[in-house]
Short mmCIF file of C-alpha atoms in Angstrom, two decimals:
data_model
loop_
_atom_site.label_atom_id
_atom_site.label_comp_id
_atom_site.label_asym_id
_atom_site.label_seq_id
_atom_site.Cartn_x
_atom_site.Cartn_y
_atom_site.Cartn_z
CA ARG A 30 13.19 -22.97 16.70
CA GLU A 31 11.20 -21.12 19.84
CA PRO A 32 13.20 -17.82 21.24
CA ASP A 33 14.71 -18.07 24.27
CA ARG A 34 12.38 -15.24 25.51
CA ARG A 35 9.16 -12.69 24.11
CA ALA A 36 8.37 -9.32 25.50
CA GLU A 37 5.62 -7.66 24.57
CA VAL A 38 6.88 -3.39 22.52
CA ILE A 39 5.35 -0.67 23.80
CA ILE A 40 4.53 2.41 21.05
CA ARG A 41 5.11 5.49 22.53
CA SER A 42 3.80 9.31 20.65
CA SER A 43 7.56 10.16 21.06
CA ASP A 44 9.17 6.81 19.57
CA ILE A 45 6.76 8.74 15.72
CA ASP A 46 7.99 10.43 13.67
CA MET A 47 7.42 13.12 10.68
CA ASN A 48 5.70 10.05 8.60
CA MET A 49 4.09 8.55 11.16
CA HIS A 50 5.60 5.86 11.86
CA VAL A 51 8.29 4.66 14.35
CA ASN A 52 11.74 6.55 13.59
CA ASN A 53 14.89 4.43 12.54
CA ALA A 54 17.05 5.38 15.62
CA ARG A 55 13.88 4.14 18.00
CA TYR A 56 14.12 0.73 16.58
CA PHE A 57 17.69 0.86 18.42
CA ASP A 58 17.03 2.13 21.57
CA ILE A 59 14.13 -0.67 21.19
CA ILE A 60 16.31 -3.19 21.41
CA ASP A 61 19.30 -2.10 22.75
CA ASP A 62 16.00 -2.67 26.61
CA LEU A 63 15.96 -6.99 25.16
CA ILE A 64 19.06 -8.27 24.56
CA PRO A 65 21.58 -7.97 27.42
CA ASN A 66 24.00 -5.21 28.00
CA SER A 67 27.09 -7.77 28.88
CA ALA A 68 26.56 -8.78 25.11
CA GLU A 69 29.86 -7.13 23.41
CA LEU A 70 28.89 -7.09 19.53
CA LYS A 71 31.55 -6.99 17.40
CA ARG A 72 28.76 -5.98 13.82
CA ILE A 73 25.58 -5.62 13.47
CA ARG A 74 22.87 -5.84 10.85
CA ALA A 75 19.51 -4.78 10.96
CA GLU A 76 16.34 -4.64 8.26
CA TYR A 77 13.55 -2.49 8.32
CA LYS A 78 10.49 -4.50 6.49
CA ILE A 79 7.45 -3.18 7.71
CA PRO A 80 6.77 0.46 9.19
CA VAL A 81 5.98 0.11 12.72
CA LYS A 82 2.50 2.99 13.41
CA LEU A 83 1.48 4.50 16.87
CA THR A 84 -1.47 2.03 16.76
CA ASP A 85 0.24 -0.77 16.42
CA LYS A 86 0.75 -4.34 18.44
CA ILE A 87 4.46 -5.08 18.44
CA THR A 88 5.48 -8.54 20.13
CA ALA A 89 9.47 -9.19 20.14
CA ALA A 90 11.03 -12.40 20.33
CA VAL A 91 15.10 -12.56 21.12
CA PHE A 92 17.00 -15.38 19.87
CA GLU A 93 20.32 -15.78 21.51
CA GLY A 94 23.06 -18.32 20.65
CA GLU A 95 26.61 -18.99 21.41
CA GLN A 96 28.06 -16.57 18.00
CA SER A 97 25.04 -13.92 17.34
CA ILE A 98 21.88 -12.63 19.30
CA THR A 99 18.50 -12.16 16.79
CA ALA A 100 16.22 -10.18 17.91
CA VAL A 101 12.59 -9.72 15.80
CA LEU A 102 9.68 -7.19 15.96
CA GLU A 103 6.51 -8.45 14.41
CA ASN A 104 2.93 -6.87 14.28
CA GLU A 105 -0.43 -8.21 16.05
CA ASP A 106 -0.40 -10.89 11.85
CA GLY A 107 2.83 -11.66 12.90
CA LYS A 108 4.43 -10.00 10.45
CA GLN A 109 7.95 -9.19 10.39
CA CYS A 110 8.59 -5.44 11.10
CA PHE A 111 12.57 -4.87 11.69
CA VAL A 112 15.49 -7.68 12.77
CA PHE A 113 18.11 -7.43 14.17
CA GLU A 114 21.15 -9.39 15.02
CA GLY A 115 24.63 -8.52 16.30
CA ILE A 116 27.17 -10.67 15.64
CA LYS A 117 29.80 -11.71 19.02
#
């Protein structure tokens, strides 16, 4: 299935933690910018798959359904780095 929308994600130096990858909490800031503010979610699930570093080129794909919203962050190799699922 094709995503409802795609966006390039800019990784900033302030997103990086002491381990030199994106801080776990920052992923939710990124997702918050991608999903509609009107989405009232009852439950969320997050899966961290591959650490994202400052130099990584990340693309977000957002899939909206009647019961859920899913956002996937992928690196330039097409590998999933982070998956967010929100249940309405």
